[in-house]
Tab-separated table of C-alpha atoms and ligand atoms in Angstrom:
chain	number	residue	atom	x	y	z
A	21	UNK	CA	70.670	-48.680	-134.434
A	22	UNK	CA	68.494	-45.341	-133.890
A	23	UNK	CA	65.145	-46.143	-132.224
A	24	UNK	CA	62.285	-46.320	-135.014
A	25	UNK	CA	60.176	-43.111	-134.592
A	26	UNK	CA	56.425	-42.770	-136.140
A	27	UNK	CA	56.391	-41.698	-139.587
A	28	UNK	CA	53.729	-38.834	-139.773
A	29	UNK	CA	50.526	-39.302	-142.569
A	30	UNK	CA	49.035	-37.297	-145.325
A	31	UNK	CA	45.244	-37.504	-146.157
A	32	UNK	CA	44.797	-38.199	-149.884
A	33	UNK	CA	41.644	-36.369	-150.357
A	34	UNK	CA	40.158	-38.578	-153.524
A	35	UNK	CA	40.886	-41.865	-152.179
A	36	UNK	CA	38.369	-44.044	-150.938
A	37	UNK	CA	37.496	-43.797	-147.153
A	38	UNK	CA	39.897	-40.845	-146.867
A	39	UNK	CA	43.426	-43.109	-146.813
A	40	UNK	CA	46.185	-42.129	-145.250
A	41	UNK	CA	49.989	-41.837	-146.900
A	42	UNK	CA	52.946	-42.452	-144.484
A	43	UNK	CA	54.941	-39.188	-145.642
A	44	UNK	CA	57.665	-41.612	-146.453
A	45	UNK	CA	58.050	-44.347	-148.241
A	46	UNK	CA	60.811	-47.536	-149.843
A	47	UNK	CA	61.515	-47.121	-153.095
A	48	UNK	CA	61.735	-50.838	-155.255
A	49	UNK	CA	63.315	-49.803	-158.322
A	50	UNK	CA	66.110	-52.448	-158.797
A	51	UNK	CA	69.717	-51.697	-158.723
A	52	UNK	CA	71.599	-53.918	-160.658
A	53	UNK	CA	74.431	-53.548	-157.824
A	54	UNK	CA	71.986	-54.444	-155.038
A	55	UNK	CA	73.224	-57.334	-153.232
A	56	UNK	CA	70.026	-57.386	-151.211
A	57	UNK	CA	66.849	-58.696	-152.801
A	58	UNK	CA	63.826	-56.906	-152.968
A	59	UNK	CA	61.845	-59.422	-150.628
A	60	UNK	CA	64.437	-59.503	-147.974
A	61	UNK	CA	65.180	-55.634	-148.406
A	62	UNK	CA	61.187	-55.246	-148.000
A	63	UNK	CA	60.760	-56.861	-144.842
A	64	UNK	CA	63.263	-55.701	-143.041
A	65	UNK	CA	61.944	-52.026	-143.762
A	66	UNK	CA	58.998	-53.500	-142.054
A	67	UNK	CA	60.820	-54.304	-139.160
A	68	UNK	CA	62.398	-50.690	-139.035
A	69	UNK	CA	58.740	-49.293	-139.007
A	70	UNK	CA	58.393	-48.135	-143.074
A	71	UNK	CA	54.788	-48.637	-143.899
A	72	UNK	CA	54.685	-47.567	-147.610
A	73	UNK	CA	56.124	-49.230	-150.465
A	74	UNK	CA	56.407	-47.670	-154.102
A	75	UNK	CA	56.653	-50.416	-157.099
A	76	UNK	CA	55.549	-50.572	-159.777
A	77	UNK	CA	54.787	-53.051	-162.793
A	78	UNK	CA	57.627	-52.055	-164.393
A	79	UNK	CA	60.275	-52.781	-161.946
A	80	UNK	CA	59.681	-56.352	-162.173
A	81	UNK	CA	59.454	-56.437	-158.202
A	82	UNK	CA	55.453	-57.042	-157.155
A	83	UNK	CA	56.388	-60.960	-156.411
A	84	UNK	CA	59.007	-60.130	-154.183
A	85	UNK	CA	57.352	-57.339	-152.332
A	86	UNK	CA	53.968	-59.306	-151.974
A	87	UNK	CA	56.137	-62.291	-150.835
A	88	UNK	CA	57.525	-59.631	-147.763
A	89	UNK	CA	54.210	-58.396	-147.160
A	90	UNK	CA	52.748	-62.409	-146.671
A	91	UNK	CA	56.032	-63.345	-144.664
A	92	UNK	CA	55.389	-59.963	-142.305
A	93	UNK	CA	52.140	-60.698	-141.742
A	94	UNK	CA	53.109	-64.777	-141.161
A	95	UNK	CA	55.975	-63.583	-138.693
A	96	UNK	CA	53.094	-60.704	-137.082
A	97	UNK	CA	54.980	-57.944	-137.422
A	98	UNK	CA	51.961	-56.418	-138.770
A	99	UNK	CA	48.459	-57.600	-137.549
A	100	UNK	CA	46.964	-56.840	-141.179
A	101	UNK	CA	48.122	-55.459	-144.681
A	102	UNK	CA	46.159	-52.615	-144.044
A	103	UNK	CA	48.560	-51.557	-142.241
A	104	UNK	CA	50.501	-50.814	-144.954
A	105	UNK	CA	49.957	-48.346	-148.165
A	106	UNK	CA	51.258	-50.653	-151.349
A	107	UNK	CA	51.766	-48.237	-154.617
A	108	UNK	CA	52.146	-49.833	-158.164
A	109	UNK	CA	52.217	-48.439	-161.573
A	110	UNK	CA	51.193	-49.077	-164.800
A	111	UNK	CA	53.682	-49.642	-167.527
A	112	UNK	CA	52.831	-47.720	-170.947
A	113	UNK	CA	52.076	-50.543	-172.862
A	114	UNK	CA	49.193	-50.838	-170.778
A	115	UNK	CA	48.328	-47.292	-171.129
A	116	UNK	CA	45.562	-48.157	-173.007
A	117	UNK	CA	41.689	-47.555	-171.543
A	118	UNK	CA	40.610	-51.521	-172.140
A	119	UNK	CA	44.162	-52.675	-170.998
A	120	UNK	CA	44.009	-50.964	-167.397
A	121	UNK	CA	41.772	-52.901	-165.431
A	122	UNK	CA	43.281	-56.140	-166.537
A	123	UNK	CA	46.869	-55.134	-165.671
A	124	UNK	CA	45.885	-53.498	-162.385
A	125	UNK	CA	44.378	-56.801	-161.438
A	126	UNK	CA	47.198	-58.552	-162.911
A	127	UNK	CA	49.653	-56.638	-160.411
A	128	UNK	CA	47.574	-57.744	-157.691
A	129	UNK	CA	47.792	-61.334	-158.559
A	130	UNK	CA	51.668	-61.027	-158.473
A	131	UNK	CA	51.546	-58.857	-155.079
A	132	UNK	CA	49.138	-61.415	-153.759
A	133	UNK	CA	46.908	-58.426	-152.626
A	134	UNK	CA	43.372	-57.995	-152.797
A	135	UNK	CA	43.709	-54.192	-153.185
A	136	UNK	CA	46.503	-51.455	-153.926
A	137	UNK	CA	46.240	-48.379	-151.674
A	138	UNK	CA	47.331	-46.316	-154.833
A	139	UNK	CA	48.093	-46.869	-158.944
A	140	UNK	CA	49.676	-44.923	-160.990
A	141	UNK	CA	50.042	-43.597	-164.279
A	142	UNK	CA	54.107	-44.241	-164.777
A	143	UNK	CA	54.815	-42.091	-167.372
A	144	UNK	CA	52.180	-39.850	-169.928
A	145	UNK	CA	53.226	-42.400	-172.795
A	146	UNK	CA	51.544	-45.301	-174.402
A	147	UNK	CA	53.146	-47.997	-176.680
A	148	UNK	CA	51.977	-50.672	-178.319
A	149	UNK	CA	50.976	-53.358	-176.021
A	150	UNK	CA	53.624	-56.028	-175.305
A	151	UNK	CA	56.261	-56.600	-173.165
A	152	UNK	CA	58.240	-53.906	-170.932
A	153	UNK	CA	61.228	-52.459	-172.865
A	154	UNK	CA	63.496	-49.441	-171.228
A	155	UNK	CA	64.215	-47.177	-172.465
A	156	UNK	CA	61.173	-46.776	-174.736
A	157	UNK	CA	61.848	-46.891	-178.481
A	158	UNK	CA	60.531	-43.833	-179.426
A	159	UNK	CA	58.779	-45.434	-183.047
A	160	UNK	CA	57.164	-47.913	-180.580
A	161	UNK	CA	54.802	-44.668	-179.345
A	162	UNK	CA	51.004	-43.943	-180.263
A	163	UNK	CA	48.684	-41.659	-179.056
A	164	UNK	CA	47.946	-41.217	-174.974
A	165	UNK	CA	44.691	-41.686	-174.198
A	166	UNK	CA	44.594	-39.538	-171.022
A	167	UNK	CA	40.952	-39.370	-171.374
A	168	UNK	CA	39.998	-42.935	-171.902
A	169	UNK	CA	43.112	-43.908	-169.045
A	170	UNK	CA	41.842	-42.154	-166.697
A	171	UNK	CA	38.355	-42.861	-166.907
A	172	UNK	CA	39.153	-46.642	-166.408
A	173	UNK	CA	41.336	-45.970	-163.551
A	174	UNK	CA	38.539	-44.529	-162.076
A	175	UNK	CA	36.776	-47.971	-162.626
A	176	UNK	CA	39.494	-49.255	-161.142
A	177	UNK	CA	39.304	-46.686	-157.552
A	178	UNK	CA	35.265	-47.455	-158.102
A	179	UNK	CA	35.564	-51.497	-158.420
A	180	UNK	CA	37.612	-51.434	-154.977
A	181	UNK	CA	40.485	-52.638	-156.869
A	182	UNK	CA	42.541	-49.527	-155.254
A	183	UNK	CA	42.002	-46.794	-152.875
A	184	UNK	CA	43.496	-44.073	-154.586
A	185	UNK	CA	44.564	-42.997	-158.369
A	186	UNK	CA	47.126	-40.910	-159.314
A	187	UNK	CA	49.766	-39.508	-162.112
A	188	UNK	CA	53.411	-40.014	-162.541
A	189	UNK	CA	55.872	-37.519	-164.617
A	190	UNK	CA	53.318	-35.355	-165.636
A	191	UNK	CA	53.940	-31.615	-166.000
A	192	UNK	CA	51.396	-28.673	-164.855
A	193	UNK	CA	49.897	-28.335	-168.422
A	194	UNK	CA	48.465	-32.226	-168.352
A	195	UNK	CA	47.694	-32.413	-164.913
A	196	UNK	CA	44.894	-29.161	-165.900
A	197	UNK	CA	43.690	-31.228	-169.064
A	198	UNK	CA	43.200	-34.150	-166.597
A	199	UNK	CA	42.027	-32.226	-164.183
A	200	UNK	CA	39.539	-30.958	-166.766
A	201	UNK	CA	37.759	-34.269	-167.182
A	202	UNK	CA	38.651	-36.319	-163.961
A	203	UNK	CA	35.575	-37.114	-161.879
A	204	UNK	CA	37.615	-38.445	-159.299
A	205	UNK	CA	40.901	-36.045	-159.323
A	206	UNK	CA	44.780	-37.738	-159.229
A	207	UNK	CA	45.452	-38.155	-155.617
A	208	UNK	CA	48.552	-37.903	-155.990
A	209	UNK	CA	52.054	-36.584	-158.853
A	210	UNK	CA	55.003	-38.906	-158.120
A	211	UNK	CA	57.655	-36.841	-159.939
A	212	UNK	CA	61.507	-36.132	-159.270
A	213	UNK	CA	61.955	-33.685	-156.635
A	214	UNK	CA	65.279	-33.067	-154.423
A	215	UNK	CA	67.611	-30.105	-153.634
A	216	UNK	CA	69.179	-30.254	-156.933
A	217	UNK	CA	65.803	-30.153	-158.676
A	218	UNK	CA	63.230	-28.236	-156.679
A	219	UNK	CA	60.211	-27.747	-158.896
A	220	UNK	CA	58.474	-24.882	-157.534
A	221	UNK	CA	56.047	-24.030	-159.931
A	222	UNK	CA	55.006	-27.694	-159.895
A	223	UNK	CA	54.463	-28.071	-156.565
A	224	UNK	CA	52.337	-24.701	-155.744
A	225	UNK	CA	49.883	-26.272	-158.674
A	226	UNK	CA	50.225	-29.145	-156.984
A	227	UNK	CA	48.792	-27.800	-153.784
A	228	UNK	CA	46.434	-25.529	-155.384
A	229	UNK	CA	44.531	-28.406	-156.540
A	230	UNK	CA	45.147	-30.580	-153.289
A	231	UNK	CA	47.145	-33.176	-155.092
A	232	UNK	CA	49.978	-34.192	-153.306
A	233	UNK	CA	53.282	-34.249	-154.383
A	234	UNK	CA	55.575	-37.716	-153.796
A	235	UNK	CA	59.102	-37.079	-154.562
A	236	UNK	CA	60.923	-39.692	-156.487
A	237	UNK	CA	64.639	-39.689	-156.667
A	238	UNK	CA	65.244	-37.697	-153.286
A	239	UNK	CA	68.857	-38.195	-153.110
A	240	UNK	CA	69.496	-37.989	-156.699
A	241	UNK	CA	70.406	-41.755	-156.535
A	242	UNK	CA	72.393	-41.378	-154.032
A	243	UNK	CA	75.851	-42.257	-154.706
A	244	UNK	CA	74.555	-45.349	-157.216
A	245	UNK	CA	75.679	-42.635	-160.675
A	246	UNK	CA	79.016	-41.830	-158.947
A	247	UNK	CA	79.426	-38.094	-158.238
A	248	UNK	CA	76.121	-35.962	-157.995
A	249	UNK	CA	74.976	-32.613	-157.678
A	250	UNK	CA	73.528	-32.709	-153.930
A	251	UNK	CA	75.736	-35.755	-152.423
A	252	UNK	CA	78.872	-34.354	-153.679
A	253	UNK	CA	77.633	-30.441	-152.819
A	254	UNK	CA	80.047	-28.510	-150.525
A	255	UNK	CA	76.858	-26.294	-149.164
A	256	UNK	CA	74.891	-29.556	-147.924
A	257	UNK	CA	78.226	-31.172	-146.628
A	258	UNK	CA	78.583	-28.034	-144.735
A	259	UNK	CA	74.768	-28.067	-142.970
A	260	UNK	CA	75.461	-31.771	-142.512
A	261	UNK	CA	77.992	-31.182	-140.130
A	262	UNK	CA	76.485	-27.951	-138.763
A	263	UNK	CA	73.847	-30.705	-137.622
A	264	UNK	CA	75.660	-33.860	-136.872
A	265	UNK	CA	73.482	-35.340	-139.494
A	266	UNK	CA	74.457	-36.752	-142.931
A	267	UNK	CA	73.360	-35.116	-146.169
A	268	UNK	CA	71.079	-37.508	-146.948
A	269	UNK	CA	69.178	-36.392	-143.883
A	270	UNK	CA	69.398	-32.950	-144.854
A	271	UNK	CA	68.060	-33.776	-148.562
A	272	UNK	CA	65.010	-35.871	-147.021
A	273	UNK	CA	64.430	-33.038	-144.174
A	274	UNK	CA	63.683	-30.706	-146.560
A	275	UNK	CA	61.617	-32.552	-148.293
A	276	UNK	CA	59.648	-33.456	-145.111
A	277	UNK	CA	59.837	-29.469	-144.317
A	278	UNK	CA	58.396	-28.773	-148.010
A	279	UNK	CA	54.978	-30.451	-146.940
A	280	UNK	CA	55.613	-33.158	-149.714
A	281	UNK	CA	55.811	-36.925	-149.697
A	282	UNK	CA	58.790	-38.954	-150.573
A	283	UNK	CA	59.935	-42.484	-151.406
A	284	UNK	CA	63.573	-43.279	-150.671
A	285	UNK	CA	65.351	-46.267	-152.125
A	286	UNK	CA	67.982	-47.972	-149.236
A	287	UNK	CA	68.104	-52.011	-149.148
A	288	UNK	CA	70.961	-51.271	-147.070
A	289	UNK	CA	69.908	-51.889	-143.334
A	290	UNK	CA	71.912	-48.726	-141.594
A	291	UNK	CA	71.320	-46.770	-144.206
A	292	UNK	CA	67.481	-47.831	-144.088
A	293	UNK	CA	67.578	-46.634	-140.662
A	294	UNK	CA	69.749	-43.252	-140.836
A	295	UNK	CA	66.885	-42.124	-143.544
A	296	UNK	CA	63.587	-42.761	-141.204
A	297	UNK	CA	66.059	-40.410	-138.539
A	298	UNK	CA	64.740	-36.748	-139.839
A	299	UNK	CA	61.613	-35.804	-137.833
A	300	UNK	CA	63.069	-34.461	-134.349
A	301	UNK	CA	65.077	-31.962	-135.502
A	302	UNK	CA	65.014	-29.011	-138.281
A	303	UNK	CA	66.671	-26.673	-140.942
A	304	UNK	CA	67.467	-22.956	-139.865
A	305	UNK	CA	66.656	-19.707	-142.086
A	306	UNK	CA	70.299	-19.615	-142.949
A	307	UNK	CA	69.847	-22.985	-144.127
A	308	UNK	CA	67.159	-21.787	-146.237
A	309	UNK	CA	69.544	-19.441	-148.266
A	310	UNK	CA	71.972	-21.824	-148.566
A	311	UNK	CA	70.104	-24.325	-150.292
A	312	UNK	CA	68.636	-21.767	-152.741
A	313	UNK	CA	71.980	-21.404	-154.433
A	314	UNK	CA	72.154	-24.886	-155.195
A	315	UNK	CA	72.307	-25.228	-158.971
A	316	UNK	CA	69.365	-26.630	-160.640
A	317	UNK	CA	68.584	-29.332	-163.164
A	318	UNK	CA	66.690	-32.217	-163.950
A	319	UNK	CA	68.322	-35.711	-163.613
A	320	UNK	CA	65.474	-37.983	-164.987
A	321	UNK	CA	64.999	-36.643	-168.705
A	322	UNK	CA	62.921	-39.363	-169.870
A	323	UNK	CA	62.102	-42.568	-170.529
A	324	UNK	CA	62.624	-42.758	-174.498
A	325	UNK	CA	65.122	-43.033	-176.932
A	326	UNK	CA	66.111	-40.138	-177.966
A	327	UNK	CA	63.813	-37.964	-175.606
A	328	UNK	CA	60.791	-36.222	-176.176
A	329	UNK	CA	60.791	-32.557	-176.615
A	330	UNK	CA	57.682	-32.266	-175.231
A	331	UNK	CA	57.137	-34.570	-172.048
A	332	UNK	CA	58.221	-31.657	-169.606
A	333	UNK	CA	55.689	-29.545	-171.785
A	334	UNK	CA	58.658	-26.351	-171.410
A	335	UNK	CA	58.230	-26.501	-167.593
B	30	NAP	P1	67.106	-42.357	-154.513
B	30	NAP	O1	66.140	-42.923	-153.532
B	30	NAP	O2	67.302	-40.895	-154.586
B	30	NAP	O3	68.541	-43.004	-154.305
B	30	NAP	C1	68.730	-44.389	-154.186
B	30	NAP	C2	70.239	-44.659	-154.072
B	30	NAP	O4	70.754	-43.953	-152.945
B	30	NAP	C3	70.561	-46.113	-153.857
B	30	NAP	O5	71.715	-46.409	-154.615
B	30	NAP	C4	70.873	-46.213	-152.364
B	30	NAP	O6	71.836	-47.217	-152.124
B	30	NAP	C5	71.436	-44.835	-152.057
B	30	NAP	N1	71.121	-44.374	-150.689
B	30	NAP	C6	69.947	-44.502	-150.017
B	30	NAP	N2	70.016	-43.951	-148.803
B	30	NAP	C7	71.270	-43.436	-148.691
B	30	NAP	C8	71.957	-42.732	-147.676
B	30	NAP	N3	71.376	-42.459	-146.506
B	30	NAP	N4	73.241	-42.367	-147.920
B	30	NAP	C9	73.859	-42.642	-149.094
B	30	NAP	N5	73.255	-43.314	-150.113
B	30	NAP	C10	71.968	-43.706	-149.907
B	30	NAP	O7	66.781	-42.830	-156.003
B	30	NAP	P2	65.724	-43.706	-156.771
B	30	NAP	O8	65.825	-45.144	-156.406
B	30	NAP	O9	65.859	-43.292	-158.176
B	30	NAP	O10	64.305	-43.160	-156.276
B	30	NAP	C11	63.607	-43.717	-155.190
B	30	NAP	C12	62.364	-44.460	-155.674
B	30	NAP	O11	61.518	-43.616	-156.418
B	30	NAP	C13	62.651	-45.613	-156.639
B	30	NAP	O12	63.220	-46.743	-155.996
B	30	NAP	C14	61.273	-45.809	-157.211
B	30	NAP	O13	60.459	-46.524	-156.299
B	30	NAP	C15	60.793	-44.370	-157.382
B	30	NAP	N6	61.045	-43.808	-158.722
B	30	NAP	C16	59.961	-43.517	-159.502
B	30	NAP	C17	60.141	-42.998	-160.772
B	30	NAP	C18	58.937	-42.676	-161.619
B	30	NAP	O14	59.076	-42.495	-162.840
B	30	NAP	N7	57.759	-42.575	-161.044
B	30	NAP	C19	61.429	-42.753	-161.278
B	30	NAP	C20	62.527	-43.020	-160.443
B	30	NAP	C21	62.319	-43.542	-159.170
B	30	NAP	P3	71.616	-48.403	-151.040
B	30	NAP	O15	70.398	-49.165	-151.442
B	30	NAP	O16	72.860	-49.200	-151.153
B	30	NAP	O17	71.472	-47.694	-149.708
């Protein structure tokens, strides 16, 4: 197996004490073929050198990630949790300004940490309160908050109880209404990015604001939907063998090249590995053109039954 090489950092300039993202990071949503569990899959990421872990309430996967993070730091592969950058998110049915605080310190109770380096918003949705349902029955929706949401996340960053706040699917239109009445602006949009869905106009607002952008979805899936449009795409097979590298590399280099953040989903140990392998080496111009033909579309539409015309706001 490849050497582990450093993963580089991003400041996130709202957090407290100025915290520091590895630009990569495990994905935890569960895979109902995944013959790996989430704790075992967790630690040995650990062991490969990942340092960031994205879960979320949701996924049903704090206990087992919190049981890694105790069992790395029993074994000493890491001298302190601090050493790593834990994400969570809040489900909608906690999307509710009274409801936050208690579920953000319920996920820490499951994680068995004292702190999360960053929440976030899941999805611009609330439901009723209750327990998590997917997809989201669309006559189970009432009004979202942002307002009152946000301002008791930012009890949250202010309590200690995390280091950093941020959004999740939301569109350029209600990241400006947030950003209208945030006193502590979303470090961060975790939203689908990858070669088959680019989102430029996202990501220059994005950067305009200093929010950074952490791409969910980076392979598509990977081959977990069967065919798809960039692990099945003749013009990334081609680069990946122009550069001895697979195309998952190629998808993930990019990214990395883009200036954004990323969280990966692999419990697969060699696979694990081949995806940390894309920061020696780079795309060419030509590459460049190439991937601009790649056709585009969205492949998360939403988290409701039937969708919501207006979640993407148009964009
Ligand atoms: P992804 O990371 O694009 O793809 C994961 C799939 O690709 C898995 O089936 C994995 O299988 C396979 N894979 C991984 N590395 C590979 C490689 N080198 N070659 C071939 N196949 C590979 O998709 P994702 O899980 O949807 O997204 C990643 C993470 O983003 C999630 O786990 C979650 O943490 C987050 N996410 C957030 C939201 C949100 O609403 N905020 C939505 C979706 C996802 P193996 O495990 O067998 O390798």
């Amino acid at each position: 197996m490849a050497a582990t090489p450093t993963v580089p950092e991003v400041v996130l300039p709202s957090s407290t004490g100025q915290r520091k993202m590895p630009v990569m990071g495990l994905g935890t949503a569960p895979e109902a073929t995944s013959k790996v569990t989430t704790k075992d899959a967790v630690l040995e990421a650990i062991k490969q050198g990942y340092r960031h872990f994205d879960a979320a309430a949701a996924y049903g996967v704090e206990k087992s990630v919190g049981e890694a993070i105790a069992e790395a730091l029993k074994l000493g592969l890491i001298s302190s949790r601090d050493e790593l950058f834990v994400t969570s998110k809040l489900w909608v049915t906690d999307n509710h300004p009274e409801l936050i605080v208690p579920a953000l310190q319920k996920s820490l109770r499951t994680l068995q940490l004292e702190n999360l380096d960053l929440i976030l918003i899941h999805w611009p949705i609330t439901t009723k309160p209750g327990e998590v349902k997917y997809p989201i029955e669309v006559s189970e929706i009432v009004e979202f908050d942002m307002k009152g949401v946000w301002t008791s996340l930012e009890e949250c960053q202010k309590l200690g109880l995390t280091k950093a706040i941020g959004a999740s699917n939301f569109s350029i239109k209600k990241l400006e209404k947030l950003l209208s009445f945030a006193t502590i602006p979303p470090a961060v949009n975790q939203v689908e990015v990858n070669l088959g869905w680019q989102q430029e106009k996202l990501r220059a607002f994005c950067k305009e604001k200093g929010i950074v952008v952490t791409a969910f979805s980076p392979l598509r899936k990977g081959a977990s939907r069967g065919a798809n449009l960039v692990m099945d795409n003749d013009i990334l097979k081609e680069l990946a063998d122009a550069h001895g590298k697979t195309i998952a590399q190629i998808c993930l280099r990019w990214l990395y090249e883009q200036g954004l953040t990323f969280v990966v989903k692999s419990y697969d140990k060699e696979r694990m590995n081949q995806n940390l392998q894309i920061f020696d080496w780079s795309l060419t111009e030509d590459d460049y053109k190439k991937i601009s033909e790649i056709h585009q579309e969205r492949l998360i539409k939403g988290p409701t039954k039937p969708l919501l015309d207006d979640l993407w706001d148009e964009e």
